[in-house]
XYZ file of C-alpha atoms in Angstrom:
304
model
C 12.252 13.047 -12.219
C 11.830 11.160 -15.357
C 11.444 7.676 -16.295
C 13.949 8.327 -19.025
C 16.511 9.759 -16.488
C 16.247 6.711 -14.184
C 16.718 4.764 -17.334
C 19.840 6.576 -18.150
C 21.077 6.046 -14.708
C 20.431 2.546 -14.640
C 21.988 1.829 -17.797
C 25.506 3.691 -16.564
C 25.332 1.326 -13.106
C 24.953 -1.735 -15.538
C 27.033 -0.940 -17.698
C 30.230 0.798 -16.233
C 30.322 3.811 -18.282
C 28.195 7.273 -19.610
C 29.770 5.960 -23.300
C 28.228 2.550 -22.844
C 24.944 3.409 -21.390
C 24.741 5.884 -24.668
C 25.029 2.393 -26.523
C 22.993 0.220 -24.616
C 19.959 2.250 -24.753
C 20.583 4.301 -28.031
C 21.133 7.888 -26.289
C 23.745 10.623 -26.829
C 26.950 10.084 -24.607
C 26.315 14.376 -23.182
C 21.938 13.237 -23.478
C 23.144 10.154 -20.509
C 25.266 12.883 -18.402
C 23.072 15.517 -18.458
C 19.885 12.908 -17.741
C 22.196 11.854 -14.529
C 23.241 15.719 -13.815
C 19.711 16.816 -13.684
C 18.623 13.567 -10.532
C 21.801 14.635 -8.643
C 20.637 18.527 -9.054
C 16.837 17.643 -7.714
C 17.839 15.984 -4.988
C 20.562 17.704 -4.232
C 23.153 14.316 -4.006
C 25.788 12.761 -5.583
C 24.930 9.559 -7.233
C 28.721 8.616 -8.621
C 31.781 9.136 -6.807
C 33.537 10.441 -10.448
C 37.055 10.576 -9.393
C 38.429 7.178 -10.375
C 38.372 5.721 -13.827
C 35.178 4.278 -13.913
C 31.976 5.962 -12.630
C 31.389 4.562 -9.101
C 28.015 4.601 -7.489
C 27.860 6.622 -4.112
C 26.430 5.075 -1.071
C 23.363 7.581 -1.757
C 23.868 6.497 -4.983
C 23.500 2.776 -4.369
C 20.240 3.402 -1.915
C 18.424 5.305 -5.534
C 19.379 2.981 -7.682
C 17.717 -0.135 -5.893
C 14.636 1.847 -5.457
C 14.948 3.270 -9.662
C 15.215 -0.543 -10.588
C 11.778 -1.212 -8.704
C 10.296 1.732 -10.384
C 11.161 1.006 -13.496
C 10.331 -2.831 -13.459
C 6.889 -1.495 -12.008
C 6.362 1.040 -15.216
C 7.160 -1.700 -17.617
C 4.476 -3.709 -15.711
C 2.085 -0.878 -16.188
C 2.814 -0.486 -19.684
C 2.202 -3.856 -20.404
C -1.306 -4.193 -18.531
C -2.116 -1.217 -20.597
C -1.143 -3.309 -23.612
C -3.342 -5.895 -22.965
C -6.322 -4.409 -21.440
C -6.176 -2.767 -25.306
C -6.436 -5.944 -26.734
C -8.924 -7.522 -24.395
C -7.002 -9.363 -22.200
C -7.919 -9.441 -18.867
C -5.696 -8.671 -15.965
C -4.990 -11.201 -13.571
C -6.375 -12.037 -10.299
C -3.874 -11.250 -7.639
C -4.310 -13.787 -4.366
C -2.018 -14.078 -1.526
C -2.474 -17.573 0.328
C -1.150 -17.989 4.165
C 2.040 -21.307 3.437
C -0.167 -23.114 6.145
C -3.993 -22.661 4.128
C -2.486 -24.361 1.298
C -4.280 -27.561 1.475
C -6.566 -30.082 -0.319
C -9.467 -27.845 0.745
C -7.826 -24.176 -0.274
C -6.727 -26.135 -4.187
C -9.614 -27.763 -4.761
C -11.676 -24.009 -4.058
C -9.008 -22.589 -6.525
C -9.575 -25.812 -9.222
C -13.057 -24.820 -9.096
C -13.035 -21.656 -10.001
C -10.306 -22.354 -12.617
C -13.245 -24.406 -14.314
C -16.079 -22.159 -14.080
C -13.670 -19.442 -15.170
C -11.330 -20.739 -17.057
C -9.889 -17.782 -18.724
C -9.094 -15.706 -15.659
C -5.520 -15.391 -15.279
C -4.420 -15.903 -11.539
C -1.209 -14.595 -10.121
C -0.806 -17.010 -6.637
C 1.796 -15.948 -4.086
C 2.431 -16.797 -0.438
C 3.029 -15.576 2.934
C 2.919 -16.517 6.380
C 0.905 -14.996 9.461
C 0.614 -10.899 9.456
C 2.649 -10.798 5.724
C -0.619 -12.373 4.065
C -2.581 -9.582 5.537
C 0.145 -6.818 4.625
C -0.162 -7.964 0.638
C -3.361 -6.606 1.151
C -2.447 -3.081 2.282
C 0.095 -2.323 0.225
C -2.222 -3.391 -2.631
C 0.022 -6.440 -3.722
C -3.249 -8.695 -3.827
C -6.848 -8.688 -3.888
C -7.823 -11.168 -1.874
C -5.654 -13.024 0.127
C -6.533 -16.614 2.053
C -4.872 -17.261 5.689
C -5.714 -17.915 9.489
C -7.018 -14.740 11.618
C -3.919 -12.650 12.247
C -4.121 -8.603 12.245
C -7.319 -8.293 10.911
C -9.741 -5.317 12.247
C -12.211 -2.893 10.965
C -10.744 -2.036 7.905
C -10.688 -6.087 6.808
C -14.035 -8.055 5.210
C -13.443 -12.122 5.731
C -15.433 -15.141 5.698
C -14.139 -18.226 7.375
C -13.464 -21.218 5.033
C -12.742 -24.163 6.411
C -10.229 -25.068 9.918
C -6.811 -26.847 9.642
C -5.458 -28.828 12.200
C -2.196 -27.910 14.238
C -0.173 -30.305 15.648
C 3.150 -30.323 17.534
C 5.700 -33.179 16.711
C 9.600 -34.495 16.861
C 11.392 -36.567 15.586
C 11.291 -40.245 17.277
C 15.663 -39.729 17.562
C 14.589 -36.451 19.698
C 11.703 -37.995 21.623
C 13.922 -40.569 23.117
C 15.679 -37.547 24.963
C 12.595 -35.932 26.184
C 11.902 -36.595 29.870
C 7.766 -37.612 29.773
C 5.314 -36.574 32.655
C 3.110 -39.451 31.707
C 1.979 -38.924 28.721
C 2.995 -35.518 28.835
C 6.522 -33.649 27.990
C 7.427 -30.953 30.480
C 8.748 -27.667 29.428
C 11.842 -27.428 31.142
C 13.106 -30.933 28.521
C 12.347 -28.764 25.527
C 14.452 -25.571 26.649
C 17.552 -26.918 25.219
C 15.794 -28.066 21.940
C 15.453 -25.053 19.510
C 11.696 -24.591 18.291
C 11.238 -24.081 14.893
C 9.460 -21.094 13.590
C 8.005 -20.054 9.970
C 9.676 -16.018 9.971
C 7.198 -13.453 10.124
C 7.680 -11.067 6.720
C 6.309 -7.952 8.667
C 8.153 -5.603 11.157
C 7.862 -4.847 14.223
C 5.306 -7.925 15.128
C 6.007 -8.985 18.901
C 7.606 -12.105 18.863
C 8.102 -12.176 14.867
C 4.369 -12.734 15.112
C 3.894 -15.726 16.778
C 1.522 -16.732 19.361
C 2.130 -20.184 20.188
C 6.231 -20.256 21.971
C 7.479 -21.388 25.018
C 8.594 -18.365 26.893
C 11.894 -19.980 27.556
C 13.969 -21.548 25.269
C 15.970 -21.917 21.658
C 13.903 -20.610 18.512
C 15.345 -20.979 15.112
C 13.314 -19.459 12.015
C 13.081 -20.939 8.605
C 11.440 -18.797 5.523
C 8.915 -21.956 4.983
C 7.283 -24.776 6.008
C 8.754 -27.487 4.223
C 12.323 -26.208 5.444
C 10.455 -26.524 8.927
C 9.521 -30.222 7.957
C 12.724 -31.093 6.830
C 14.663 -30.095 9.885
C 12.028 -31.338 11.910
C 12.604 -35.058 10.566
C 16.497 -34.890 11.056
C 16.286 -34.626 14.720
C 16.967 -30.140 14.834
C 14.147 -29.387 16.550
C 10.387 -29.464 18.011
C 7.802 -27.541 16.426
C 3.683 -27.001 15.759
C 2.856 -27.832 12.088
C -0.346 -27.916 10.022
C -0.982 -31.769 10.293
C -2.422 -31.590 6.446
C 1.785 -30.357 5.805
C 2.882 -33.435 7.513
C 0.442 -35.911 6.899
C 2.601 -38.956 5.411
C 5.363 -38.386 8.186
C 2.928 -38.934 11.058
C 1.588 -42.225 9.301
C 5.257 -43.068 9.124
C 6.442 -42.351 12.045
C 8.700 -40.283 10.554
C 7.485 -37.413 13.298
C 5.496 -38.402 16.357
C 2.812 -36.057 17.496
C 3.734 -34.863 21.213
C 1.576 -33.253 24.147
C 3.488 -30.519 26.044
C 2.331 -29.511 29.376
C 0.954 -26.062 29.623
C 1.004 -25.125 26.019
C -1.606 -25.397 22.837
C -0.132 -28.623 21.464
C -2.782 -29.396 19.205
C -5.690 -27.006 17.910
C -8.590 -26.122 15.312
C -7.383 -23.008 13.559
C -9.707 -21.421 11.350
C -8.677 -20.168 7.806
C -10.320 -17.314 6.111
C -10.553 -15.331 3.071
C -10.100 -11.361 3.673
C -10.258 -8.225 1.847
C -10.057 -4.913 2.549
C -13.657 -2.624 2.956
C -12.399 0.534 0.894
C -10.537 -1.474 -1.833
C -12.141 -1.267 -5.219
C -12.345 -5.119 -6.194
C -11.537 -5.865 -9.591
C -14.769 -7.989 -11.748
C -12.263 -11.164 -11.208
C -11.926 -10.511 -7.529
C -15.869 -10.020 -6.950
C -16.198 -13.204 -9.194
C -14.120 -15.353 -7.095
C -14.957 -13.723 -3.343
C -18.575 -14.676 -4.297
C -17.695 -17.954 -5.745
C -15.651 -19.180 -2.433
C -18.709 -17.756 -0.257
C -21.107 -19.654 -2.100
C -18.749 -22.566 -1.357
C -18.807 -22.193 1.991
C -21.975 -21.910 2.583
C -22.697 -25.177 0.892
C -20.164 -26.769 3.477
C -22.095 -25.118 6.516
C -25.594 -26.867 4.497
C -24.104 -29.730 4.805
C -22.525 -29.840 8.089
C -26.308 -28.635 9.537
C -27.942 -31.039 7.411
């Protein structure tokens, strides 16, 4: 397999026809057929269905050309790191930051390296619980900043600072809620649907979660201002960072609530991981040492 084949085969998918892909990417009409001819003959498939009109992608078909798309976007990545590393330019750093560690404390870390370093590129995405420690292992980042989920052996981390968790409704929905004191009992939030951040990884028990009533509705959003959102228009109960929902609470937009039996409120620590056996790029060994030195200076001062 060639990159020039996949090429070729792209360029008939996108374009409807051997004649046209010949265009599109300056080929030979017979160069594009033979290019798809010889991926069909490796692999032994059939990756158009050639009998009507227009060349039709195969269900086999359809399943290589998703995965020829990534390839290729990933080669053109390649090529252009090689580009630049030729002319000096540095490649970014690649972090991966847990949706609930983004907070005053995780930007103003980031700000200050920006400043001591201010020509490292960074390249910032986010995750949520075991999916900031899977960017990791499938190499998609360097370092990557979240609370203590999946790590083992094969992880290095250094705790950073704690964020505090908080469960809260809506004051429409705690009007409904039947109070044990000052407490809400279980049983009134069964019929309310708990709102969870989805878990990116498979095959996590409960989609990853630790903190759920064992009875009950759950509804998943993909982040955590979704979660906010829905939590302010009455659709549900839910634990959020309290850094997330800061100017509701003062609001009384959402009202913090104590649930019998369960972790309503909590300190949960946020840390910045790597792997042991990954070779850290200068950028990544520049900014791990920078954020330890950090927090050291926080645990001088808290001991002070």
């Amino acid at each position: 397999m060639k990159l020039d084949q996949l090429r070729a085969f792209i360029a008939v998918v996108e374009t409807g026809s051997f004649r046209s892909a010949a265009d599109a990417i300056h080929k030979t009409q017979p160069g594009i057929s033979a290019a798809v001819k010889t991926l069909e003959a490796q692999y032994g498939i059939l990756l158009f269905d050639r009998d009507s009109y227009r060349p039709t992608l195969t269900a086999e078909g359809h399943a290589f050309f998703q995965q020829s798309k990534k390839l290729i976007s990933q080669a053109q990545q390649l090529e252009n790191l090689g580009h630049d590393l030729a002319k000096g330019i540095e490649a970014p750093l690649h972090l991966c930051l847990s949706q609930m560690a983004v907070d005053n404390n995780c930007m103003m870390r980031i700000k200050a390296f920006q400043k001591q370093y201010p020509d490292t590129s960074l390249d910032i995405t986010t995750d949520h619980l075991y999916g900031v420690q899977e960017a990791l292992t499938k190499n998609q980042c360097e370092i990557a900043i979240g609370p203590r989920y999946g790590l083992d052996d094969r992880h290095a981390f250094i705790e950073l600072n704690k964020i505090s968790m908080v469960t809260v409704v809506s004051p429409e929905l705690l009007d409904t809620l039947n109070l044990s004191g000052s407490k809400v009992k279980q049983q009134s939030l069964y019929g309310i649907p708990q709102i969870l951040v989805t878990n990116t990884t498979a095959n996590s028990a409960e989609n990853g979660h630790r903190y759920i009533l064992p009875t009950g509705k759950r509804w998943y959003v993909n982040d955590f201002q979704t979660k906010k959102t829905m939590l302010m228009h009455g659709l549900g109960w839910a634990r959020m960072p309290k850094h997330i929902i800061h100017s509701e609470l003062e609001s009384g937009q959402l009202i913090p609530i104590d649930v019998e039996n369960f972790t309503s409120q909590s300190q949960l620590p946020i840390f910045m991981i790597r792997l042991r056996h990954q070779t850290q790029s200068y950028q990544a060994n520049l900014f791990w040492e920078m954020m330890k030195a950090l927090s050291n200076k926080s645990d001088d001062k808290m001991n002070e």
